[in-house]
Tab-separated table of C-alpha atoms (C1' of nucleotides) in Angstrom:
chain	number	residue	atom	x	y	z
A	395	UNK	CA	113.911	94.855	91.965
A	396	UNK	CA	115.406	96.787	89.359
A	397	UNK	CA	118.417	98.886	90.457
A	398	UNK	CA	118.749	101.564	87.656
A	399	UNK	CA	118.725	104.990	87.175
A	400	UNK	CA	115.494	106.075	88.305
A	401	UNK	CA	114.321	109.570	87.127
A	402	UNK	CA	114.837	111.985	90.458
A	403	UNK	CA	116.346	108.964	92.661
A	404	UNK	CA	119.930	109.703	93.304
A	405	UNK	CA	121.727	106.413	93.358
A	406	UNK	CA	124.029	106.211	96.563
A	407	UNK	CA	125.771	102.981	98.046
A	408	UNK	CA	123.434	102.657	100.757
A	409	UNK	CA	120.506	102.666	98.675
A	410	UNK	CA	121.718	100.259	96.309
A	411	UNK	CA	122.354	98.314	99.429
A	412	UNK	CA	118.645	98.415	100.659
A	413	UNK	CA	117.829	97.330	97.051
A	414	UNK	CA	120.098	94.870	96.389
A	415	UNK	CA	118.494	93.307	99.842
A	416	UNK	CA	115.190	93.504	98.992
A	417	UNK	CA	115.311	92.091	95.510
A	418	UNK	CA	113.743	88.754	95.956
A	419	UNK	CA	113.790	88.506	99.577
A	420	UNK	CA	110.032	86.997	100.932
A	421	UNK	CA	110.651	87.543	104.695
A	422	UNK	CA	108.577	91.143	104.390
A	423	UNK	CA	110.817	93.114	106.642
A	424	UNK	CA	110.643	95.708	109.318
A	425	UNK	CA	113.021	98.820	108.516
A	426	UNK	CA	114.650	97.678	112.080
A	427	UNK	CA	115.382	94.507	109.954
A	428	UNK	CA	116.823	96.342	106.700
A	429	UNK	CA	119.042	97.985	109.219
A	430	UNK	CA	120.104	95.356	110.921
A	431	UNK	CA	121.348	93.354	107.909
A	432	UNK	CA	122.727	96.258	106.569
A	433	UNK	CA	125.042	97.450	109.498
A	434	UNK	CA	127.564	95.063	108.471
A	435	UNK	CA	128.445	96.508	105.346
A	436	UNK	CA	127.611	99.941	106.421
A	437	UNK	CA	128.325	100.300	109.963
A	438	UNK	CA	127.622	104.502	109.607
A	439	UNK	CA	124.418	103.934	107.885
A	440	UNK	CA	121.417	105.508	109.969
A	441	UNK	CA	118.403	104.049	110.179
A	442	UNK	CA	116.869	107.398	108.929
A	443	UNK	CA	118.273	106.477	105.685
A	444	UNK	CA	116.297	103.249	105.716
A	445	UNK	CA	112.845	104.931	106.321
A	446	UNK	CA	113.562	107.630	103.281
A	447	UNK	CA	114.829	104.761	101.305
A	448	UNK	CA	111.652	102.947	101.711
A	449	UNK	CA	109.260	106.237	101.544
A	450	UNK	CA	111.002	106.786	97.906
A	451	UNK	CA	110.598	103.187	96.893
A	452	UNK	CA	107.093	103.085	98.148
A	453	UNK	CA	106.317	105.882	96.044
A	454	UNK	CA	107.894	104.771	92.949
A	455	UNK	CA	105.615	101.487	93.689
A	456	UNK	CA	108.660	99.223	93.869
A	457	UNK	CA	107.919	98.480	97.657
A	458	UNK	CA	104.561	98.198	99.452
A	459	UNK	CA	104.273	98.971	102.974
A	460	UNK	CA	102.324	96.155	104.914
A	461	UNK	CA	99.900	96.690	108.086
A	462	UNK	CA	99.817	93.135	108.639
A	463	UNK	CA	101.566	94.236	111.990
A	464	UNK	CA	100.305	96.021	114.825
A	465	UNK	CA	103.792	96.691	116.706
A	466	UNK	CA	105.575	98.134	113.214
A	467	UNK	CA	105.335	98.523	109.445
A	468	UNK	CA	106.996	95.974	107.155
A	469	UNK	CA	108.060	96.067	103.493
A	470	UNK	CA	106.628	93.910	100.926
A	471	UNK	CA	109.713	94.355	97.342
A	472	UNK	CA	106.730	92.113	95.832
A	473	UNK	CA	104.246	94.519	94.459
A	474	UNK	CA	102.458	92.560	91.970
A	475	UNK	CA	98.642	90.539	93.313
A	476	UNK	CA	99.261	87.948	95.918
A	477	UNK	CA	98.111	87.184	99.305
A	478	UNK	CA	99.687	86.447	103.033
A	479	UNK	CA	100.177	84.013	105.371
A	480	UNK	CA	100.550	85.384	109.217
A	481	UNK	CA	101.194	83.607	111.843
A	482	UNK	CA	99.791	84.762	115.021
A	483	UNK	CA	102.270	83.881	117.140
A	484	UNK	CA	106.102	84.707	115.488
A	485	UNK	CA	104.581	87.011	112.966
A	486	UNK	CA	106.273	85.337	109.993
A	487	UNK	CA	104.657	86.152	106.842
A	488	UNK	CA	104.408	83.650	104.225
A	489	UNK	CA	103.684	84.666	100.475
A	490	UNK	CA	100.499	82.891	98.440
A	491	UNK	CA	99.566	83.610	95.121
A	492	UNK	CA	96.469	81.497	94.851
A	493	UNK	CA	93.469	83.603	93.099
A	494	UNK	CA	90.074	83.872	94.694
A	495	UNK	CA	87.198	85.400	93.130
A	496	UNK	CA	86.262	88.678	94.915
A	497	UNK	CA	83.438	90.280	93.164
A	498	UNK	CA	81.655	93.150	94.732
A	499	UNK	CA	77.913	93.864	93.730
A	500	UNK	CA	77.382	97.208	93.336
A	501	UNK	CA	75.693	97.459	96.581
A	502	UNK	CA	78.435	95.877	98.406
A	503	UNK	CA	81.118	98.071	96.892
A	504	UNK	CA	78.878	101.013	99.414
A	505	UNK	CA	80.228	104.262	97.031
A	506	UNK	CA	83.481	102.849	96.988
A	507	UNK	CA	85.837	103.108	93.973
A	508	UNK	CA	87.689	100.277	94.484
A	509	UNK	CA	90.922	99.509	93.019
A	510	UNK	CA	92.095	96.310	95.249
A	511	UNK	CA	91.828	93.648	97.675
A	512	UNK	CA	93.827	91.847	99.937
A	513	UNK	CA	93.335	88.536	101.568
A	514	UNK	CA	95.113	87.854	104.785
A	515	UNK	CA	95.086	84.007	106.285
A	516	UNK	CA	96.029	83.499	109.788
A	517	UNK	CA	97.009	80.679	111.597
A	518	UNK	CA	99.937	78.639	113.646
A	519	UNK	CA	102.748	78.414	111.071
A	520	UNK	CA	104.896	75.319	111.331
A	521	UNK	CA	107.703	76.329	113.604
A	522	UNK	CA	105.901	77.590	115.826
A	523	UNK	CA	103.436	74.293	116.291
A	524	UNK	CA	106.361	72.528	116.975
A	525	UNK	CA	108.046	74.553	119.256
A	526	UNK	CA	104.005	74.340	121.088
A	527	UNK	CA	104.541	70.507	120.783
A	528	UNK	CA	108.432	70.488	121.960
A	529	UNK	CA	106.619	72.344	125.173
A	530	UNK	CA	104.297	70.310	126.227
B	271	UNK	CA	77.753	93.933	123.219
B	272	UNK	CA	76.358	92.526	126.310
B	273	UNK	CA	76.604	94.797	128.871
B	274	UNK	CA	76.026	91.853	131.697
B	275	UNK	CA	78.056	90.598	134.436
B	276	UNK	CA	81.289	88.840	133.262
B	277	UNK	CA	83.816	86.563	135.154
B	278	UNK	CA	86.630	88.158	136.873
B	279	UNK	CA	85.424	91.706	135.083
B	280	UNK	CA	84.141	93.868	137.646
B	281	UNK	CA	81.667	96.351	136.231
B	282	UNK	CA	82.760	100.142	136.310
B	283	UNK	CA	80.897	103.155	135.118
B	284	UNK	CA	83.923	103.689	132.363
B	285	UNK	CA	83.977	100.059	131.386
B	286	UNK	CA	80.181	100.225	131.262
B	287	UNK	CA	80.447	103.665	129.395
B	288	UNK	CA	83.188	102.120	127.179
B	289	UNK	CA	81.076	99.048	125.957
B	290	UNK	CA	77.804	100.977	125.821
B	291	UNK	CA	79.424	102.991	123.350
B	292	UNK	CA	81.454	99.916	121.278
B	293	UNK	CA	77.670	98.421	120.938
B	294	UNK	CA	76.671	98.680	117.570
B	295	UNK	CA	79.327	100.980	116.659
B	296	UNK	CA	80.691	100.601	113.117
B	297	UNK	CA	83.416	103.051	112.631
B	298	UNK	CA	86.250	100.463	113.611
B	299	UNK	CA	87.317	103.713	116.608
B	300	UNK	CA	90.931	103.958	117.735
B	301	UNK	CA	91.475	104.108	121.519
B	302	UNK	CA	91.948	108.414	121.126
B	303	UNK	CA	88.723	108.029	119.161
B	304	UNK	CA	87.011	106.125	122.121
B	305	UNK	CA	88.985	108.659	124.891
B	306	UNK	CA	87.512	111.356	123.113
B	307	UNK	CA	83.942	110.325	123.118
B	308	UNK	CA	83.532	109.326	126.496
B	309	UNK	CA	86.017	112.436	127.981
B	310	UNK	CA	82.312	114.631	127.997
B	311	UNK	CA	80.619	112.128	130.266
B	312	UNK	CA	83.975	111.289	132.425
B	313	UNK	CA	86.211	113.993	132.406
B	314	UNK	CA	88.901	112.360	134.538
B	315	UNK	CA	89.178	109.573	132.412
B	316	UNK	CA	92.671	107.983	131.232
B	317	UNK	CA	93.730	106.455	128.082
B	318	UNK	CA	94.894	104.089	130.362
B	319	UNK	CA	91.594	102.652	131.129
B	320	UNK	CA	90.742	102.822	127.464
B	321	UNK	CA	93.540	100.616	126.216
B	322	UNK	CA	92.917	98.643	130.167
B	323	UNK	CA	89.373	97.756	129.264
B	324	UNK	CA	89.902	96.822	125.025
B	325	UNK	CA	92.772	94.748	126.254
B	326	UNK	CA	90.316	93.101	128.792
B	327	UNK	CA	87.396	92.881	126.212
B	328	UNK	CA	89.901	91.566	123.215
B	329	UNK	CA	90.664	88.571	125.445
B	330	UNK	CA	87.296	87.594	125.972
B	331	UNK	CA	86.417	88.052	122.663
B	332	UNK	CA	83.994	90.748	122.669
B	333	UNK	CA	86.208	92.887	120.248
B	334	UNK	CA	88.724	92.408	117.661
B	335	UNK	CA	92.158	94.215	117.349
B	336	UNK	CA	92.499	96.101	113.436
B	337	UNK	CA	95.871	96.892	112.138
B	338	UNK	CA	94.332	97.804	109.164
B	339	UNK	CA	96.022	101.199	109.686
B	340	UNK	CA	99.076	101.544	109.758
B	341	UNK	CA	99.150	104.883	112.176
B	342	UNK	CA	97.518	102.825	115.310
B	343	UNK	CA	95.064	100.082	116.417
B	344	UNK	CA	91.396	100.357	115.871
B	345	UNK	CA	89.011	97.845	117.444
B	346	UNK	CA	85.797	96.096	115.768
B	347	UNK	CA	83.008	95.131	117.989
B	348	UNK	CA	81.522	92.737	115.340
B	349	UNK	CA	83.154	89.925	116.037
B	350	UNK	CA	81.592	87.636	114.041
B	351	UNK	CA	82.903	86.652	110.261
B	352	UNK	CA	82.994	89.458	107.475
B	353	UNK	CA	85.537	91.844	105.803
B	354	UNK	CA	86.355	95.224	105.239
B	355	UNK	CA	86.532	98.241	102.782
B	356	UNK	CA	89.027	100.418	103.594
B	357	UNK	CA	89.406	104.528	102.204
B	358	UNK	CA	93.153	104.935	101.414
B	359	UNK	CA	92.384	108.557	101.718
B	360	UNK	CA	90.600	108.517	104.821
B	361	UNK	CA	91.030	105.159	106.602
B	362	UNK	CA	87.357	104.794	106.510
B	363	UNK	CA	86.391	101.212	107.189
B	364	UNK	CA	83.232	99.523	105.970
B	365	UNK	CA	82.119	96.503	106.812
B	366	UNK	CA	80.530	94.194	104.298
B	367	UNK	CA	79.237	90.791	105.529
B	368	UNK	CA	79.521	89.025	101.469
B	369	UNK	CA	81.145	85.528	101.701
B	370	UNK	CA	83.959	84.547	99.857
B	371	UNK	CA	85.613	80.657	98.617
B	372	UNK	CA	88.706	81.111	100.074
B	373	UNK	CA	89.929	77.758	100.179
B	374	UNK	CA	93.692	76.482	100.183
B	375	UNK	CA	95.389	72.865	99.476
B	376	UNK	CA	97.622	71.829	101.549
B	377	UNK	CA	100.522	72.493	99.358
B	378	UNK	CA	99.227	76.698	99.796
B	379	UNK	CA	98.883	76.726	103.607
B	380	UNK	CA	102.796	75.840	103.302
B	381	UNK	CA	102.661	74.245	107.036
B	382	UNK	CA	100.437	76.576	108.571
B	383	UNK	CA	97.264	75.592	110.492
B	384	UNK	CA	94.633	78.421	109.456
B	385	UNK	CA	92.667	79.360	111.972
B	386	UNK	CA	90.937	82.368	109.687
B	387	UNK	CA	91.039	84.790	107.185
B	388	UNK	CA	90.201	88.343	105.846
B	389	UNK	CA	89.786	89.886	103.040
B	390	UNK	CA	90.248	93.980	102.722
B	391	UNK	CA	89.506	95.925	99.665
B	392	UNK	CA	91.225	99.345	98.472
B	393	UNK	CA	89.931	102.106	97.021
B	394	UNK	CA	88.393	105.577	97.336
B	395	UNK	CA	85.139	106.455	99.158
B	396	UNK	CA	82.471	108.420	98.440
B	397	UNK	CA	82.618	110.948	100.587
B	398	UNK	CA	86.564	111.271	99.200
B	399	UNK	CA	85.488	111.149	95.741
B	400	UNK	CA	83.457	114.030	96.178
B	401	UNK	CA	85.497	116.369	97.875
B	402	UNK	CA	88.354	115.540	95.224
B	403	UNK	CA	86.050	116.477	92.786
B	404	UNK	CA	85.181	119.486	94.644
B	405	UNK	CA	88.810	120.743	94.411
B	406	UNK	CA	89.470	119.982	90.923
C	1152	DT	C1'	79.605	97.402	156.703
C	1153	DA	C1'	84.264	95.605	156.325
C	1154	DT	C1'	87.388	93.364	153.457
C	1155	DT	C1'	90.030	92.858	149.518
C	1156	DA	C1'	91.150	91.923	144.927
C	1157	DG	C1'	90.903	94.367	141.065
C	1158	DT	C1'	90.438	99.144	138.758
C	1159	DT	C1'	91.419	103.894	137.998
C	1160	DG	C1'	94.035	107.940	136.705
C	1161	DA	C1'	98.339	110.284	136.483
C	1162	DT	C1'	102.389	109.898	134.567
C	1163	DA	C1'	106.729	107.745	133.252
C	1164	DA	C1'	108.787	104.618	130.082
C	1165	DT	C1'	109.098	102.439	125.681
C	1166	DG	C1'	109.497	101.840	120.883
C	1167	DG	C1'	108.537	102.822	116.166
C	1168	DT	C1'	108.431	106.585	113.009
C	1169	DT	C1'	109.190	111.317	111.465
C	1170	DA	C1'	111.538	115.792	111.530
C	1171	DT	C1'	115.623	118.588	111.678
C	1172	DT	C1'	119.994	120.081	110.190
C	1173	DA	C1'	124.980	120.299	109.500
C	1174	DT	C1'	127.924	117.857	106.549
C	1175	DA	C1'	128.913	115.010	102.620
C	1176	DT	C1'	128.294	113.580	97.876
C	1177	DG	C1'	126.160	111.913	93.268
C	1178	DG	C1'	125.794	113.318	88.939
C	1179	DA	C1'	124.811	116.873	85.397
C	1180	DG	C1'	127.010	120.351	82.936
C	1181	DA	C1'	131.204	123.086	81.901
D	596	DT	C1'	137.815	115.505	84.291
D	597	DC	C1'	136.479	119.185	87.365
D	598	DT	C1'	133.009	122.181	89.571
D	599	DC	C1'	128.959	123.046	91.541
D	600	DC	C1'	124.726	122.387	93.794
D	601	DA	C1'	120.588	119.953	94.599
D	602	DT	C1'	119.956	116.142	97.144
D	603	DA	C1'	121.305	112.416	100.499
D	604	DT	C1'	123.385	110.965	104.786
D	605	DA	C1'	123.966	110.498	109.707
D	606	DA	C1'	123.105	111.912	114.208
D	607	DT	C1'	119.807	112.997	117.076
D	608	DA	C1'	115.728	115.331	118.668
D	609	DA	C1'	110.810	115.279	118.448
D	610	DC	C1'	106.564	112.912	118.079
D	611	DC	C1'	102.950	109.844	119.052
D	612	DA	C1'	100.749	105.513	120.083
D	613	DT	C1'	101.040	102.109	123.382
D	614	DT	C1'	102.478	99.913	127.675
D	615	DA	C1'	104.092	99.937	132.441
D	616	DT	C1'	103.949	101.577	137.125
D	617	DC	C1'	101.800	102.505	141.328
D	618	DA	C1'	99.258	104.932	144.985
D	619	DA	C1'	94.529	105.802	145.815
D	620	DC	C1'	90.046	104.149	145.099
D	621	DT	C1'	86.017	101.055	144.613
D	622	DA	C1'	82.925	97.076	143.096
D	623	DA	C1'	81.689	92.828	144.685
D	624	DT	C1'	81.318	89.530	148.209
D	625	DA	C1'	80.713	87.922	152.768
DNA sequence: TATTAGTTGATAATGGTTATTATATGGAGA
DNA sequence: TCTCCATATAATAACCATTATCAACTAATA
């Protein structure tokens, strides 16, 4: 992620801080997780900051906000075409940039416009089929 | 949906009202959207039993759990295999039942075991199309 | 019909997100 | 560099979807 000047984005510390954090990070994280690694260096920051951050960012397309989910939105600082990994049970998301051919017939695109697609794979991610195993 | 006797469910008129009204539905409802049907026919009824009875029917797998919006949780009663297009002005969902090669080497599953996938597509519906037309 | 385990409905609690607002400040212009 | 003000921050209240709680009720079985 580019942290410039950014035509009606006033720069501040904090935001260069949110930035700076997302810039190449693949662990797609909750704003309760920007916060968290942020408190450190800003221990005054609010986590209201965090959410307008990521509303700005999200409409400057630098950020997309995920659905992947269901108990809270997370941030995705990789905006170009790739797909995701979830793991049912920890939630982790893993990155995959594999392309798949997903042509719609006219028919099947049913009036829609459409201008993307998403695939989402789910499935027991490593850690967590050990930590199964370890169990039993 | 079969509307039949199932183990350790026992049958009420607002579970029965509940999956009579799932059956064949295709708008993806949210629990409100389910409340709000079925509040003319059982006026008394709680969200409670709502979220109660999708919890009840998600574990036996007569439903699936959406987080394709990122607002709240909207079930599917087509459980079977297919994927979605999704309004991003509306949060219409449409279901289209095309099949897609989605395979993955072993290198791409990076550990996971996939269990299943999904595929959503963007874009702009008809109906939205229209009325954005309509303004301009 | 009597019993009882499971369900309902009312409501409180929870947790993520958004809104509000007084105070502070980045950055453009003097 | 200094001033000024539009904008950002931080604290916190409000909001809303979801989950938890529990007393009263009821479907299913004997």
């Amino acid at each position: 992620m580019e942290i410039d000047q950014h035509k009606s984005m006033k720069m501040t510390p904090q935001r260069i801080a949110i930035m700076k954090y997302l810039d190449g990070n693949v662990t797609h994280p909750s704003a309760a997780d920007i916060y968290g690694s942020l408190r450190g260096e800003f221990p005054t920051m609010s986590l209201a900051t965090v959410y307008n951050t990521m509303e700005i960012l999200k409409e400057q397309g630098r950020v997309v906000e995920l659905s992947i989910d269901p108990a809270k939105k997370r941030f995705d600082p990789n905006v170009g075409p790739h797909h995701h990994l979830i793991c049912t049970q920890c939630s982790k998301v893993v990155d995959i940039f594999t392309e798949f051919p997903l042509g719609l017939t006219e028919d099947e695109k049913h009036g829609f416009k459409i201008v993307g697609n998403h695939v989402d794979f789910y499935g027991i991610c490593g850690d967590c089929a050990a930590a199964e195993k370890e169990r039993s």
